[in-house]
Amino acid sequence: MNSISVRALLVRGMLAGLIAGALALAVAYFLGESQVDAAIALEEAHSHDHGGGEELVSRTMQATGGLATGVLVFGVAVGGIAALVFCYALGRIGDFGPRATAALIAGAALLTVYVVPFLKYPANPPAVGNPDTIGKRTALFFLMVALSVLLAVAAVIIGKRLAPRLGNWNATTVAVAGFVVLIGLSYAFLPSFDEVGKDFPATLLWEFRLSTLAVQATLWSVFGVVFGYLTERLLTPVARAATPRAASAVN
């Protein structure tokens, strides 16, 4: 794949990430912000400090401009990264076309970058968690992300190397099983945090965590569909144009 194609795919990945980010923003605003407001109200109701200092950033700005900036920038950034991964993966992970490859990358990203770390260190709303441990919890979450991605890459490499001896199905089964076992060991050995107060509503916590999962699922699902469409439009005409030239060369 030449530099022009890589640049074109990078632009399309960032555009697809922007579109996916816009839809994820809508999900975050309509599903997640109400849970955040409820958690903040609960925190304020149990707070003993009624003085209340002046807010540096208003809650309205956080829920609108701040949220939009964060989600859209994240969408564009991960869209560009996923496009570069697509450039490397196309034709190397199996006989998949552009759309199927884009869908596989989006699904793998959702699983490794969010779902696997989420199961160990789920998102918490305001009023949940000890402020003294936030740095440690953040570092461990990103460590879990790194482990998940690295182990997933290792599983793909091992699966491809075992395929000639075991066959595609058996090699894939072995690779997936190894990934699951190693992730399970990571869950077992990394520290856990149980900082949810006994008086915090379980329903609110559950709904908040589901909303964060819905945001990520929307982001990566939309990205996979849009990026797959854009890449197929870019790459398929090239393949079709090459076929007549090849046929004429044979004749």
CSV table of N, CA and C in Angstrom, one decimal, residues 27-38 59 62-64 67 208 211:
chain,number,residue,atom,x,y,z
A,27,VAL,N,-25.4,9.7,22.4
A,27,VAL,CA,-25.7,8.7,23.4
A,27,VAL,C,-25.3,9.1,24.8
A,28,ALA,N,-24.1,9.7,24.9
A,28,ALA,CA,-23.5,10.1,26.1
A,28,ALA,C,-24.4,11.2,26.8
A,29,TYR,N,-24.9,12.1,26.0
A,29,TYR,CA,-25.6,13.2,26.5
A,29,TYR,C,-27.0,12.8,27.0
A,30,PHE,N,-27.7,12.0,26.2
A,30,PHE,CA,-29.1,11.6,26.5
A,30,PHE,C,-29.2,10.5,27.5
A,31,LEU,N,-28.1,9.6,27.5
A,31,LEU,CA,-28.2,8.5,28.5
A,31,LEU,C,-27.3,8.7,29.7
A,32,GLY,N,-26.1,9.3,29.5
A,32,GLY,CA,-25.2,9.3,30.6
A,32,GLY,C,-25.3,10.5,31.5
A,33,GLU,N,-25.6,11.7,30.9
A,33,GLU,CA,-25.6,12.9,31.7
A,33,GLU,C,-26.6,12.9,32.8
A,34,SER,N,-27.8,12.3,32.6
A,34,SER,CA,-28.8,12.3,33.6
A,34,SER,C,-28.3,11.5,34.8
A,35,GLN,N,-27.5,10.4,34.5
A,35,GLN,CA,-26.9,9.6,35.6
A,35,GLN,C,-25.8,10.4,36.4
A,36,VAL,N,-25.1,11.2,35.6
A,36,VAL,CA,-24.1,12.0,36.3
A,36,VAL,C,-24.7,13.1,37.2
A,37,ASP,N,-25.8,13.7,36.7
A,37,ASP,CA,-26.5,14.7,37.5
A,37,ASP,C,-27.1,14.1,38.8
A,38,ALA,N,-27.6,12.9,38.6
A,38,ALA,CA,-28.2,12.2,39.8
A,38,ALA,C,-27.1,11.9,40.8
A,59,ARG,N,-21.3,23.3,35.5
A,59,ARG,CA,-21.9,21.9,35.2
A,59,ARG,C,-22.5,21.9,33.8
A,62,GLN,N,-19.7,21.6,31.3
A,62,GLN,CA,-19.1,20.3,31.4
A,62,GLN,C,-20.0,19.3,30.5
A,63,ALA,N,-21.3,19.5,30.6
A,63,ALA,CA,-22.3,18.6,30.0
A,63,ALA,C,-22.5,18.9,28.5
A,64,THR,N,-22.0,20.0,28.1
A,64,THR,CA,-22.2,20.4,26.7
A,64,THR,C,-20.9,20.5,25.9
A,67,LEU,N,-18.1,18.0,27.2
A,67,LEU,CA,-18.4,16.6,26.7
A,67,LEU,C,-18.2,16.5,25.2
A,208,PHE,N,-25.4,3.9,35.1
A,208,PHE,CA,-24.3,4.7,34.7
A,208,PHE,C,-23.2,3.9,33.9
A,211,SER,N,-24.5,3.0,30.5
A,211,SER,CA,-24.5,4.1,29.6
A,211,SER,C,-23.0,4.3,29.1
